[in-house]
mmCIF file with all atom_site columns, C-alpha atoms in Angstrom:
data_model
loop_
_atom_site.group_PDB
_atom_site.id
_atom_site.type_symbol
_atom_site.label_atom_id
_atom_site.label_alt_id
_atom_site.label_comp_id
_atom_site.label_asym_id
_atom_site.label_entity_id
_atom_site.label_seq_id
_atom_site.pdbx_PDB_ins_code
_atom_site.Cartn_x
_atom_site.Cartn_y
_atom_site.Cartn_z
_atom_site.occupancy
_atom_site.B_iso_or_equiv
_atom_site.pdbx_formal_charge
_atom_site.auth_seq_id
_atom_site.auth_comp_id
_atom_site.auth_asym_id
_atom_site.auth_atom_id
_atom_site.pdbx_PDB_model_num
ATOM 1  C CA . MET A 1 1  ? 0.165   0.229  0.114   1.00 58.00 ? 23 MET A CA 1
ATOM 2  C CA . SER A 1 2  ? 1.055   3.473  -0.935  1.00 70.00 ? 24 SER A CA 1
ATOM 3  C CA . GLN A 1 3  ? 1.754   6.439  1.686   1.00 69.00 ? 25 GLN A CA 1
ATOM 4  C CA . PRO A 1 4  ? -0.336  8.911  0.696   1.00 73.00 ? 26 PRO A CA 1
ATOM 5  C CA . THR A 1 5  ? 2.316   12.162 0.046   1.00 69.00 ? 27 THR A CA 1
ATOM 6  C CA . PRO A 1 6  ? 1.575   15.457 1.951   1.00 66.00 ? 28 PRO A CA 1
ATOM 7  C CA . ALA A 1 7  ? 0.414   18.220 0.909   1.00 59.00 ? 29 ALA A CA 1
ATOM 8  C CA . ARG A 1 8  ? 3.322   20.861 -0.517  1.00 68.00 ? 30 ARG A CA 1
ATOM 9  C CA . THR A 1 9  ? 1.377   24.083 1.266   1.00 71.00 ? 31 THR A CA 1
ATOM 10 C CA . ARG A 1 10 ? -0.423  24.285 3.688   1.00 81.00 ? 32 ARG A CA 1
ATOM 11 C CA . VAL A 1 11 ? -4.378  25.502 4.155   1.00 86.00 ? 33 VAL A CA 1
ATOM 12 C CA . CYS A 1 12 ? -5.132  27.806 6.168   1.00 88.00 ? 34 CYS A CA 1
ATOM 13 C CA . PRO A 1 13 ? -6.734  26.363 8.787   1.00 87.00 ? 35 PRO A CA 1
ATOM 14 C CA . ASP A 1 14 ? -9.768  29.286 9.640   1.00 88.00 ? 36 ASP A CA 1
ATOM 15 C CA . CYS A 1 15 ? -11.221 28.098 6.005   1.00 89.00 ? 37 CYS A CA 1
ATOM 16 C CA . ASP A 1 16 ? -10.071 24.482 5.453   1.00 88.00 ? 38 ASP A CA 1
ATOM 17 C CA . GLY A 1 17 ? -8.757  25.541 1.797   1.00 85.00 ? 39 GLY A CA 1
ATOM 18 C CA . PHE A 1 18 ? -12.065 26.764 0.754   1.00 90.00 ? 40 PHE A CA 1
ATOM 19 C CA . PRO A 1 19 ? -11.324 30.444 0.544   1.00 91.00 ? 41 PRO A CA 1
ATOM 20 C CA . THR A 1 20 ? -13.743 32.111 -0.988  1.00 91.00 ? 42 THR A CA 1
ATOM 21 C CA . VAL A 1 21 ? -18.025 31.876 -0.749  1.00 91.00 ? 43 VAL A CA 1
ATOM 22 C CA . ARG A 1 22 ? -20.453 33.306 -2.188  1.00 92.00 ? 44 ARG A CA 1
ATOM 23 C CA . VAL A 1 23 ? -23.705 33.983 -0.226  1.00 92.00 ? 45 VAL A CA 1
ATOM 24 C CA . THR A 1 24 ? -27.164 34.426 -1.194  1.00 92.00 ? 46 THR A CA 1
ATOM 25 C CA . LEU A 1 25 ? -28.315 37.378 -0.229  1.00 90.00 ? 47 LEU A CA 1
ATOM 26 C CA . GLY A 1 26 ? -32.236 36.390 -0.079  1.00 88.00 ? 48 GLY A CA 1
ATOM 27 C CA . GLY A 1 27 ? -35.044 37.134 -3.468  1.00 89.00 ? 49 GLY A CA 1
ATOM 28 C CA . ARG A 1 28 ? -33.976 37.718 -7.000  1.00 91.00 ? 50 ARG A CA 1
ATOM 29 C CA . ASP A 1 29 ? -33.649 40.820 -8.718  1.00 89.00 ? 51 ASP A CA 1
ATOM 30 C CA . ARG A 1 30 ? -35.923 41.908 -11.230 1.00 92.00 ? 52 ARG A CA 1
ATOM 31 C CA . HIS A 1 31 ? -34.166 39.962 -14.158 1.00 94.00 ? 53 HIS A CA 1
ATOM 32 C CA . GLY A 1 32 ? -34.000 36.479 -12.225 1.00 93.00 ? 54 GLY A CA 1
ATOM 33 C CA . HIS A 1 33 ? -31.345 36.654 -11.216 1.00 93.00 ? 55 HIS A CA 1
ATOM 34 C CA . LEU A 1 34 ? -29.807 35.263 -7.531  1.00 93.00 ? 56 LEU A CA 1
ATOM 35 C CA . ARG A 1 35 ? -28.387 37.598 -5.594  1.00 92.00 ? 57 ARG A CA 1
ATOM 36 C CA . THR A 1 36 ? -25.135 36.751 -4.310  1.00 92.00 ? 58 THR A CA 1
ATOM 37 C CA . ILE A 1 37 ? -21.589 38.700 -2.562  1.00 93.00 ? 59 ILE A CA 1
ATOM 38 C CA . THR A 1 38 ? -18.436 36.661 -2.450  1.00 93.00 ? 60 THR A CA 1
ATOM 39 C CA . ALA A 1 39 ? -16.405 36.680 1.002   1.00 93.00 ? 61 ALA A CA 1
ATOM 40 C CA . HIS A 1 40 ? -13.442 36.115 1.168   1.00 93.00 ? 62 HIS A CA 1
ATOM 41 C CA . CYS A 1 41 ? -11.754 34.098 4.293   1.00 91.00 ? 63 CYS A CA 1
ATOM 42 C CA . PRO A 1 42 ? -10.447 37.606 6.360   1.00 91.00 ? 64 PRO A CA 1
ATOM 43 C CA . ALA A 1 43 ? -7.240  35.511 7.466   1.00 88.00 ? 65 ALA A CA 1
ATOM 44 C CA . CYS A 1 44 ? -6.050  34.418 4.278   1.00 89.00 ? 66 CYS A CA 1
ATOM 45 C CA . HIS A 1 45 ? -7.128  36.123 1.939   1.00 87.00 ? 67 HIS A CA 1
ATOM 46 C CA . GLY A 1 46 ? -8.851  34.733 -0.352  1.00 88.00 ? 68 GLY A CA 1
ATOM 47 C CA . THR A 1 47 ? -5.255  32.447 -0.984  1.00 88.00 ? 69 THR A CA 1
ATOM 48 C CA . GLY A 1 48 ? -6.528  29.525 0.812   1.00 87.00 ? 70 GLY A CA 1
ATOM 49 C CA . THR A 1 49 ? -2.875  28.173 1.812   1.00 86.00 ? 71 THR A CA 1
ATOM 50 C CA . ALA A 1 50 ? -0.876  29.774 4.963   1.00 81.00 ? 72 ALA A CA 1
ATOM 51 C CA . PRO A 1 51 ? 2.057   30.410 5.655   1.00 74.00 ? 73 PRO A CA 1
ATOM 52 C CA . VAL A 1 52 ? 4.875   27.732 7.019   1.00 68.00 ? 74 VAL A CA 1
ATOM 53 C CA . ARG A 1 53 ? 5.596   29.526 10.510  1.00 68.00 ? 75 ARG A CA 1
ATOM 54 C CA . ARG A 1 54 ? 9.058   28.780 12.011  1.00 66.00 ? 76 ARG A CA 1
ATOM 55 C CA . PRO A 1 55 ? 9.338   27.875 14.766  1.00 66.00 ? 77 PRO A CA 1
ATOM 56 C CA . LEU A 1 56 ? 11.258  30.104 17.637  1.00 64.00 ? 78 LEU A CA 1
ATOM 57 C CA . THR A 1 57 ? 14.867  29.700 17.556  1.00 73.00 ? 79 THR A CA 1
ATOM 58 C CA . VAL A 1 58 ? 16.481  30.842 21.131  1.00 71.00 ? 80 VAL A CA 1
ATOM 59 C CA . PRO A 1 59 ? 20.240  31.922 20.469  1.00 70.00 ? 81 PRO A CA 1
ATOM 60 C CA . ALA A 1 60 ? 22.857  29.636 22.330  1.00 68.00 ? 82 ALA A CA 1
ATOM 61 C CA . GLY A 1 61 ? 23.551  30.938 26.152  1.00 67.00 ? 83 GLY A CA 1
ATOM 62 C CA . TRP A 1 62 ? 20.038  32.058 26.913  1.00 65.00 ? 84 TRP A CA 1
#
């Protein structure tokens, strides 16, 4: 059995990789189209990835 490959990029923990969604406002316009707005994840700004955090290093002698 093959081993699963880890993801190459870190997925945003706030949106789980789904950074942009369409939210329905309810109702339709006069042409019959559903009224929606686009909402982006505030943590990753719509990219779906989070920067890799480096571990805190303590200088020698501390």
